[in-house]
Amino acid sequence: MKKKVIKTTLSIYKNLEELPSNIQQLFKKAVEARDKAYAPYSNYAVGAAIELESGKIIQGSNQENAAYPSGLCAERTAIFYTGANHPEEKIKHMAISVKSKDKIVDTPGPPCGACRQAIAEYEFKQNKKIEIYMRGETGEILKADSLADLLPLAFNNSFL
Ligand code: ZN
Protein backbone atom coordinates (compact mmCIF):
# COMPACT_ATOMS: atom_id res chain seq x y z
CA MET A 1 0.00 0.00 0.00
CA LYS A 2 1.16 3.47 -0.82
CA LYS A 3 -0.13 6.75 0.46
CA LYS A 4 -0.70 9.84 -1.58
CA VAL A 5 -0.46 13.27 0.03
CA ILE A 6 -2.47 16.08 -1.46
CA LYS A 7 -1.43 19.54 -0.35
CA THR A 8 -3.40 22.74 -0.60
CA THR A 9 -1.92 26.17 -0.11
CA LEU A 10 -4.16 29.11 0.66
CA SER A 11 -3.24 32.76 1.09
CA ILE A 12 -4.45 34.74 4.07
CA TYR A 13 -4.89 38.51 3.94
CA LYS A 14 -5.29 40.33 7.25
CA ASN A 15 -7.79 42.84 5.92
CA LEU A 16 -9.26 44.24 2.72
CA GLU A 17 -6.53 46.88 2.43
CA GLU A 18 -3.96 44.12 1.83
CA LEU A 19 -5.81 43.04 -1.31
CA PRO A 20 -5.24 44.46 -4.80
CA SER A 21 -7.68 47.29 -5.52
CA ASN A 22 -9.68 45.31 -8.11
CA ILE A 23 -10.33 42.61 -5.51
CA GLN A 24 -11.33 45.22 -2.93
CA GLN A 25 -13.87 46.45 -5.49
CA LEU A 26 -15.03 42.90 -6.13
CA PHE A 27 -15.66 42.47 -2.38
CA LYS A 28 -17.80 45.63 -2.42
CA LYS A 29 -19.89 43.96 -5.11
CA ALA A 30 -20.04 40.72 -3.09
CA VAL A 31 -21.27 42.66 -0.04
CA GLU A 32 -23.81 44.48 -2.23
CA ALA A 33 -25.04 41.10 -3.51
CA ARG A 34 -25.05 39.67 0.03
CA ASP A 35 -27.35 42.44 1.18
CA LYS A 36 -29.88 41.30 -1.43
CA ALA A 37 -29.84 37.67 -0.25
CA TYR A 38 -33.18 36.02 0.48
CA ALA A 39 -32.31 33.98 3.56
CA PRO A 40 -35.31 34.01 5.92
CA TYR A 41 -34.71 30.43 7.07
CA SER A 42 -30.98 30.28 7.78
CA ASN A 43 -30.47 34.00 8.53
CA TYR A 44 -27.12 33.40 6.80
CA ALA A 45 -26.73 35.79 3.88
CA VAL A 46 -24.14 35.08 1.23
CA GLY A 47 -23.06 37.23 -1.68
CA ALA A 48 -20.81 36.20 -4.55
CA ALA A 49 -19.28 38.51 -7.12
CA ILE A 50 -17.52 37.21 -10.22
CA GLU A 51 -15.14 39.23 -12.38
CA LEU A 52 -14.94 38.18 -16.02
CA GLU A 53 -11.98 38.75 -18.31
CA SER A 54 -13.86 41.61 -19.95
CA GLY A 55 -14.10 43.32 -16.55
CA LYS A 56 -17.83 42.63 -16.24
CA ILE A 57 -19.00 41.85 -12.71
CA ILE A 58 -21.69 39.24 -12.06
CA GLN A 59 -23.41 39.11 -8.69
CA GLY A 60 -25.35 36.36 -6.96
CA SER A 61 -26.86 35.82 -3.54
CA ASN A 62 -28.39 32.87 -1.78
CA GLN A 63 -32.07 32.38 -2.56
CA GLU A 64 -33.78 30.18 -0.01
CA ASN A 65 -37.11 28.42 -0.29
CA ALA A 66 -39.69 27.09 2.16
CA ALA A 67 -39.01 23.74 0.47
CA TYR A 68 -35.36 23.91 1.54
CA PRO A 69 -33.65 21.94 -1.26
CA SER A 70 -35.32 24.19 -3.84
CA GLY A 71 -33.17 27.14 -2.78
CA LEU A 72 -29.75 27.88 -4.20
CA CYS A 73 -26.42 29.17 -2.87
CA ALA A 74 -24.97 32.52 -3.88
CA GLU A 75 -21.99 30.96 -5.62
CA ARG A 76 -24.10 28.81 -7.92
CA THR A 77 -26.58 31.63 -8.53
CA ALA A 78 -23.66 33.75 -9.76
CA ILE A 79 -21.81 31.08 -11.72
CA PHE A 80 -24.93 29.75 -13.48
CA TYR A 81 -25.97 33.28 -14.41
CA THR A 82 -22.49 33.75 -15.85
CA GLY A 83 -22.69 30.51 -17.80
CA ALA A 84 -26.18 31.36 -19.06
CA ASN A 85 -25.45 34.94 -20.10
CA HIS A 86 -21.73 35.08 -20.85
CA PRO A 87 -20.89 31.55 -22.01
CA GLU A 88 -17.85 32.61 -24.05
CA GLU A 89 -16.21 34.69 -21.32
CA LYS A 90 -13.60 33.41 -18.95
CA ILE A 91 -13.99 33.87 -15.22
CA LYS A 92 -11.05 35.44 -13.38
CA HIS A 93 -12.06 35.66 -9.74
CA MET A 94 -14.92 35.10 -7.36
CA ALA A 95 -15.30 36.94 -4.06
CA ILE A 96 -17.63 35.49 -1.43
CA SER A 97 -18.96 37.47 1.53
CA VAL A 98 -21.10 36.03 4.32
CA LYS A 99 -23.10 37.58 7.15
CA SER A 100 -25.41 36.14 9.78
CA LYS A 101 -28.32 37.82 11.51
CA ASP A 102 -27.56 35.75 14.61
CA LYS A 103 -23.86 36.47 15.19
CA ILE A 104 -20.85 38.31 13.84
CA VAL A 105 -19.14 36.07 11.28
CA ASP A 106 -15.43 36.85 11.53
CA THR A 107 -14.10 33.82 9.66
CA PRO A 108 -14.24 33.25 5.90
CA GLY A 109 -17.21 31.25 4.61
CA PRO A 110 -16.00 28.69 2.07
CA PRO A 111 -18.32 27.44 -0.68
CA CYS A 112 -20.23 24.24 0.08
CA GLY A 113 -19.33 21.02 -1.70
CA ALA A 114 -22.03 21.38 -4.35
CA CYS A 115 -20.83 24.88 -5.21
CA ARG A 116 -17.23 23.72 -5.41
CA GLN A 117 -18.26 21.07 -7.90
CA ALA A 118 -20.27 23.61 -9.92
CA ILE A 119 -17.40 26.11 -10.03
CA ALA A 120 -14.97 23.30 -10.91
CA GLU A 121 -17.01 22.60 -14.05
CA TYR A 122 -16.35 26.14 -15.30
CA GLU A 123 -12.68 25.97 -14.38
CA PHE A 124 -12.34 22.78 -16.46
CA LYS A 125 -14.41 24.31 -19.26
CA GLN A 126 -12.29 27.45 -19.56
CA ASN A 127 -9.01 25.65 -18.81
CA LYS A 128 -7.94 28.55 -16.65
CA LYS A 129 -7.81 28.84 -12.90
CA ILE A 130 -10.52 30.72 -11.05
CA GLU A 131 -9.28 32.52 -7.95
CA ILE A 132 -11.64 32.26 -4.99
CA TYR A 133 -11.58 34.90 -2.24
CA MET A 134 -13.61 34.27 0.93
CA ARG A 135 -14.46 36.54 3.83
CA GLY A 136 -16.92 36.73 6.70
CA GLU A 137 -18.62 39.96 7.65
CA THR A 138 -15.28 41.05 9.11
CA GLY A 139 -11.85 39.55 9.63
CA GLU A 140 -9.24 38.01 7.40
CA ILE A 141 -9.63 36.99 3.79
CA LEU A 142 -8.79 33.52 2.54
CA LYS A 143 -7.72 33.09 -1.07
CA ALA A 144 -7.45 29.93 -3.14
CA ASP A 145 -5.48 30.41 -6.38
CA SER A 146 -7.71 27.85 -8.04
CA LEU A 147 -11.00 26.14 -7.29
CA ALA A 148 -9.01 22.89 -7.56
CA ASP A 149 -7.29 23.83 -4.31
CA LEU A 150 -10.67 23.61 -2.58
CA LEU A 151 -11.73 20.39 -4.30
CA PRO A 152 -8.93 17.87 -4.73
CA LEU A 153 -9.78 14.88 -6.94
CA ALA A 154 -12.70 16.71 -8.48
CA PHE A 155 -14.94 14.75 -10.78
CA ASN A 156 -14.89 16.07 -14.34
CA ASN A 157 -15.75 15.10 -17.89
CA SER A 158 -12.51 13.14 -18.28
CA PHE A 159 -14.10 10.37 -16.19
CA LEU A 160 -17.13 10.02 -18.50
ZN1 ZN B 1 -23.12 26.24 -1.99
PDB file of C-alpha atoms and ligand atoms in Angstrom:
ATOM      1  CA  MET A   1       0.000   0.000   0.000  1.00  0.00           C
ATOM      2  CA  LYS A   2       1.158   3.471  -0.822  1.00  0.00           C
ATOM      3  CA  LYS A   3      -0.130   6.754   0.463  1.00  0.00           C
ATOM      4  CA  LYS A   4      -0.698   9.838  -1.578  1.00  0.00           C
ATOM      5  CA  VAL A   5      -0.456  13.270   0.030  1.00  0.00           C
ATOM      6  CA  ILE A   6      -2.471  16.083  -1.464  1.00  0.00           C
ATOM      7  CA  LYS A   7      -1.426  19.539  -0.352  1.00  0.00           C
ATOM      8  CA  THR A   8      -3.396  22.739  -0.597  1.00  0.00           C
ATOM      9  CA  THR A   9      -1.918  26.174  -0.109  1.00  0.00           C
ATOM     10  CA  LEU A  10      -4.158  29.107   0.663  1.00  0.00           C
ATOM     11  CA  SER A  11      -3.236  32.763   1.087  1.00  0.00           C
ATOM     12  CA  ILE A  12      -4.453  34.741   4.066  1.00  0.00           C
ATOM     13  CA  TYR A  13      -4.889  38.510   3.944  1.00  0.00           C
ATOM     14  CA  LYS A  14      -5.288  40.329   7.253  1.00  0.00           C
ATOM     15  CA  ASN A  15      -7.792  42.842   5.920  1.00  0.00           C
ATOM     16  CA  LEU A  16      -9.262  44.241   2.716  1.00  0.00           C
ATOM     17  CA  GLU A  17      -6.527  46.880   2.432  1.00  0.00           C
ATOM     18  CA  GLU A  18      -3.961  44.118   1.835  1.00  0.00           C
ATOM     19  CA  LEU A  19      -5.811  43.040  -1.311  1.00  0.00           C
ATOM     20  CA  PRO A  20      -5.240  44.460  -4.795  1.00  0.00           C
ATOM     21  CA  SER A  21      -7.678  47.295  -5.518  1.00  0.00           C
ATOM     22  CA  ASN A  22      -9.677  45.308  -8.111  1.00  0.00           C
ATOM     23  CA  ILE A  23     -10.334  42.610  -5.510  1.00  0.00           C
ATOM     24  CA  GLN A  24     -11.334  45.215  -2.933  1.00  0.00           C
ATOM     25  CA  GLN A  25     -13.865  46.455  -5.494  1.00  0.00           C
ATOM     26  CA  LEU A  26     -15.027  42.897  -6.126  1.00  0.00           C
ATOM     27  CA  PHE A  27     -15.663  42.467  -2.385  1.00  0.00           C
ATOM     28  CA  LYS A  28     -17.805  45.629  -2.422  1.00  0.00           C
ATOM     29  CA  LYS A  29     -19.893  43.955  -5.115  1.00  0.00           C
ATOM     30  CA  ALA A  30     -20.044  40.720  -3.087  1.00  0.00           C
ATOM     31  CA  VAL A  31     -21.275  42.661  -0.045  1.00  0.00           C
ATOM     32  CA  GLU A  32     -23.811  44.484  -2.225  1.00  0.00           C
ATOM     33  CA  ALA A  33     -25.037  41.103  -3.509  1.00  0.00           C
ATOM     34  CA  ARG A  34     -25.051  39.671   0.029  1.00  0.00           C
ATOM     35  CA  ASP A  35     -27.348  42.439   1.179  1.00  0.00           C
ATOM     36  CA  LYS A  36     -29.878  41.296  -1.431  1.00  0.00           C
ATOM     37  CA  ALA A  37     -29.841  37.675  -0.251  1.00  0.00           C
ATOM     38  CA  TYR A  38     -33.176  36.016   0.476  1.00  0.00           C
ATOM     39  CA  ALA A  39     -32.306  33.982   3.557  1.00  0.00           C
ATOM     40  CA  PRO A  40     -35.308  34.013   5.915  1.00  0.00           C
ATOM     41  CA  TYR A  41     -34.711  30.432   7.075  1.00  0.00           C
ATOM     42  CA  SER A  42     -30.981  30.279   7.784  1.00  0.00           C
ATOM     43  CA  ASN A  43     -30.469  33.997   8.526  1.00  0.00           C
ATOM     44  CA  TYR A  44     -27.123  33.400   6.797  1.00  0.00           C
ATOM     45  CA  ALA A  45     -26.729  35.786   3.880  1.00  0.00           C
ATOM     46  CA  VAL A  46     -24.139  35.078   1.227  1.00  0.00           C
ATOM     47  CA  GLY A  47     -23.063  37.226  -1.682  1.00  0.00           C
ATOM     48  CA  ALA A  48     -20.815  36.203  -4.546  1.00  0.00           C
ATOM     49  CA  ALA A  49     -19.276  38.507  -7.123  1.00  0.00           C
ATOM     50  CA  ILE A  50     -17.519  37.213 -10.215  1.00  0.00           C
ATOM     51  CA  GLU A  51     -15.138  39.225 -12.376  1.00  0.00           C
ATOM     52  CA  LEU A  52     -14.941  38.180 -16.019  1.00  0.00           C
ATOM     53  CA  GLU A  53     -11.978  38.751 -18.314  1.00  0.00           C
ATOM     54  CA  SER A  54     -13.862  41.614 -19.953  1.00  0.00           C
ATOM     55  CA  GLY A  55     -14.099  43.317 -16.552  1.00  0.00           C
ATOM     56  CA  LYS A  56     -17.830  42.629 -16.241  1.00  0.00           C
ATOM     57  CA  ILE A  57     -18.995  41.846 -12.705  1.00  0.00           C
ATOM     58  CA  ILE A  58     -21.695  39.238 -12.063  1.00  0.00           C
ATOM     59  CA  GLN A  59     -23.412  39.106  -8.689  1.00  0.00           C
ATOM     60  CA  GLY A  60     -25.353  36.365  -6.964  1.00  0.00           C
ATOM     61  CA  SER A  61     -26.858  35.820  -3.545  1.00  0.00           C
ATOM     62  CA  ASN A  62     -28.394  32.866  -1.777  1.00  0.00           C
ATOM     63  CA  GLN A  63     -32.068  32.376  -2.562  1.00  0.00           C
ATOM     64  CA  GLU A  64     -33.783  30.185  -0.012  1.00  0.00           C
ATOM     65  CA  ASN A  65     -37.111  28.425  -0.294  1.00  0.00           C
ATOM     66  CA  ALA A  66     -39.689  27.086   2.165  1.00  0.00           C
ATOM     67  CA  ALA A  67     -39.009  23.744   0.471  1.00  0.00           C
ATOM     68  CA  TYR A  68     -35.361  23.914   1.542  1.00  0.00           C
ATOM     69  CA  PRO A  69     -33.653  21.942  -1.261  1.00  0.00           C
ATOM     70  CA  SER A  70     -35.321  24.191  -3.845  1.00  0.00           C
ATOM     71  CA  GLY A  71     -33.171  27.137  -2.783  1.00  0.00           C
ATOM     72  CA  LEU A  72     -29.746  27.875  -4.203  1.00  0.00           C
ATOM     73  CA  CYS A  73     -26.423  29.166  -2.868  1.00  0.00           C
ATOM     74  CA  ALA A  74     -24.971  32.516  -3.882  1.00  0.00           C
ATOM     75  CA  GLU A  75     -21.986  30.964  -5.620  1.00  0.00           C
ATOM     76  CA  ARG A  76     -24.100  28.813  -7.920  1.00  0.00           C
ATOM     77  CA  THR A  77     -26.578  31.631  -8.535  1.00  0.00           C
ATOM     78  CA  ALA A  78     -23.659  33.752  -9.763  1.00  0.00           C
ATOM     79  CA  ILE A  79     -21.806  31.082 -11.723  1.00  0.00           C
ATOM     80  CA  PHE A  80     -24.929  29.755 -13.478  1.00  0.00           C
ATOM     81  CA  TYR A  81     -25.975  33.280 -14.412  1.00  0.00           C
ATOM     82  CA  THR A  82     -22.491  33.752 -15.846  1.00  0.00           C
ATOM     83  CA  GLY A  83     -22.691  30.508 -17.799  1.00  0.00           C
ATOM     84  CA  ALA A  84     -26.176  31.358 -19.065  1.00  0.00           C
ATOM     85  CA  ASN A  85     -25.453  34.941 -20.102  1.00  0.00           C
ATOM     86  CA  HIS A  86     -21.727  35.075 -20.853  1.00  0.00           C
ATOM     87  CA  PRO A  87     -20.888  31.547 -22.009  1.00  0.00           C
ATOM     88  CA  GLU A  88     -17.845  32.613 -24.049  1.00  0.00           C
ATOM     89  CA  GLU A  89     -16.215  34.688 -21.323  1.00  0.00           C
ATOM     90  CA  LYS A  90     -13.601  33.410 -18.951  1.00  0.00           C
ATOM     91  CA  ILE A  91     -13.987  33.869 -15.216  1.00  0.00           C
ATOM     92  CA  LYS A  92     -11.047  35.444 -13.376  1.00  0.00           C
ATOM     93  CA  HIS A  93     -12.064  35.664  -9.742  1.00  0.00           C
ATOM     94  CA  MET A  94     -14.925  35.095  -7.361  1.00  0.00           C
ATOM     95  CA  ALA A  95     -15.303  36.943  -4.063  1.00  0.00           C
ATOM     96  CA  ILE A  96     -17.630  35.493  -1.430  1.00  0.00           C
ATOM     97  CA  SER A  97     -18.964  37.468   1.527  1.00  0.00           C
ATOM     98  CA  VAL A  98     -21.100  36.029   4.317  1.00  0.00           C
ATOM     99  CA  LYS A  99     -23.099  37.583   7.151  1.00  0.00           C
ATOM    100  CA  SER A 100     -25.411  36.143   9.784  1.00  0.00           C
ATOM    101  CA  LYS A 101     -28.325  37.820  11.511  1.00  0.00           C
ATOM    102  CA  ASP A 102     -27.565  35.749  14.607  1.00  0.00           C
ATOM    103  CA  LYS A 103     -23.863  36.472  15.187  1.00  0.00           C
ATOM    104  CA  ILE A 104     -20.853  38.310  13.837  1.00  0.00           C
ATOM    105  CA  VAL A 105     -19.142  36.074  11.282  1.00  0.00           C
ATOM    106  CA  ASP A 106     -15.431  36.852  11.533  1.00  0.00           C
ATOM    107  CA  THR A 107     -14.100  33.821   9.664  1.00  0.00           C
ATOM    108  CA  PRO A 108     -14.236  33.249   5.898  1.00  0.00           C
ATOM    109  CA  GLY A 109     -17.209  31.247   4.615  1.00  0.00           C
ATOM    110  CA  PRO A 110     -16.002  28.688   2.073  1.00  0.00           C
ATOM    111  CA  PRO A 111     -18.317  27.443  -0.681  1.00  0.00           C
ATOM    112  CA  CYS A 112     -20.228  24.239   0.076  1.00  0.00           C
ATOM    113  CA  GLY A 113     -19.330  21.018  -1.697  1.00  0.00           C
ATOM    114  CA  ALA A 114     -22.025  21.378  -4.354  1.00  0.00           C
ATOM    115  CA  CYS A 115     -20.833  24.885  -5.214  1.00  0.00           C
ATOM    116  CA  ARG A 116     -17.228  23.723  -5.413  1.00  0.00           C
ATOM    117  CA  GLN A 117     -18.265  21.066  -7.904  1.00  0.00           C
ATOM    118  CA  ALA A 118     -20.268  23.606  -9.919  1.00  0.00           C
ATOM    119  CA  ILE A 119     -17.399  26.110 -10.029  1.00  0.00           C
ATOM    120  CA  ALA A 120     -14.968  23.297 -10.906  1.00  0.00           C
ATOM    121  CA  GLU A 121     -17.013  22.603 -14.051  1.00  0.00           C
ATOM    122  CA  TYR A 122     -16.354  26.141 -15.300  1.00  0.00           C
ATOM    123  CA  GLU A 123     -12.679  25.971 -14.376  1.00  0.00           C
ATOM    124  CA  PHE A 124     -12.337  22.783 -16.461  1.00  0.00           C
ATOM    125  CA  LYS A 125     -14.408  24.305 -19.261  1.00  0.00           C
ATOM    126  CA  GLN A 126     -12.294  27.451 -19.558  1.00  0.00           C
ATOM    127  CA  ASN A 127      -9.014  25.649 -18.814  1.00  0.00           C
ATOM    128  CA  LYS A 128      -7.943  28.553 -16.653  1.00  0.00           C
ATOM    129  CA  LYS A 129      -7.806  28.844 -12.899  1.00  0.00           C
ATOM    130  CA  ILE A 130     -10.516  30.724 -11.045  1.00  0.00           C
ATOM    131  CA  GLU A 131      -9.282  32.520  -7.947  1.00  0.00           C
ATOM    132  CA  ILE A 132     -11.636  32.261  -4.991  1.00  0.00           C
ATOM    133  CA  TYR A 133     -11.581  34.902  -2.239  1.00  0.00           C
ATOM    134  CA  MET A 134     -13.608  34.274   0.929  1.00  0.00           C
ATOM    135  CA  ARG A 135     -14.459  36.536   3.832  1.00  0.00           C
ATOM    136  CA  GLY A 136     -16.918  36.728   6.703  1.00  0.00           C
ATOM    137  CA  GLU A 137     -18.616  39.963   7.649  1.00  0.00           C
ATOM    138  CA  THR A 138     -15.276  41.047   9.113  1.00  0.00           C
ATOM    139  CA  GLY A 139     -11.854  39.551   9.626  1.00  0.00           C
ATOM    140  CA  GLU A 140      -9.242  38.007   7.399  1.00  0.00           C
ATOM    141  CA  ILE A 141      -9.626  36.987   3.790  1.00  0.00           C
ATOM    142  CA  LEU A 142      -8.791  33.525   2.537  1.00  0.00           C
ATOM    143  CA  LYS A 143      -7.718  33.091  -1.073  1.00  0.00           C
ATOM    144  CA  ALA A 144      -7.451  29.934  -3.144  1.00  0.00           C
ATOM    145  CA  ASP A 145      -5.483  30.407  -6.375  1.00  0.00           C
ATOM    146  CA  SER A 146      -7.715  27.849  -8.040  1.00  0.00           C
ATOM    147  CA  LEU A 147     -10.998  26.141  -7.294  1.00  0.00           C
ATOM    148  CA  ALA A 148      -9.011  22.892  -7.563  1.00  0.00           C
ATOM    149  CA  ASP A 149      -7.288  23.834  -4.308  1.00  0.00           C
ATOM    150  CA  LEU A 150     -10.668  23.615  -2.584  1.00  0.00           C
ATOM    151  CA  LEU A 151     -11.734  20.386  -4.302  1.00  0.00           C
ATOM    152  CA  PRO A 152      -8.929  17.875  -4.729  1.00  0.00           C
ATOM    153  CA  LEU A 153      -9.781  14.880  -6.941  1.00  0.00           C
ATOM    154  CA  ALA A 154     -12.697  16.708  -8.480  1.00  0.00           C
ATOM    155  CA  PHE A 155     -14.941  14.748 -10.779  1.00  0.00           C
ATOM    156  CA  ASN A 156     -14.891  16.068 -14.337  1.00  0.00           C
ATOM    157  CA  ASN A 157     -15.746  15.097 -17.886  1.00  0.00           C
ATOM    158  CA  SER A 158     -12.506  13.139 -18.283  1.00  0.00           C
ATOM    159  CA  PHE A 159     -14.104  10.373 -16.193  1.00  0.00           C
ATOM    160  CA  LEU A 160     -17.128  10.023 -18.501  1.00  0.00           C
TER     161      LEU A 160
HETATM  162 ZN    ZN B   1     -23.118  26.244  -1.985  1.00  0.00          ZN
END
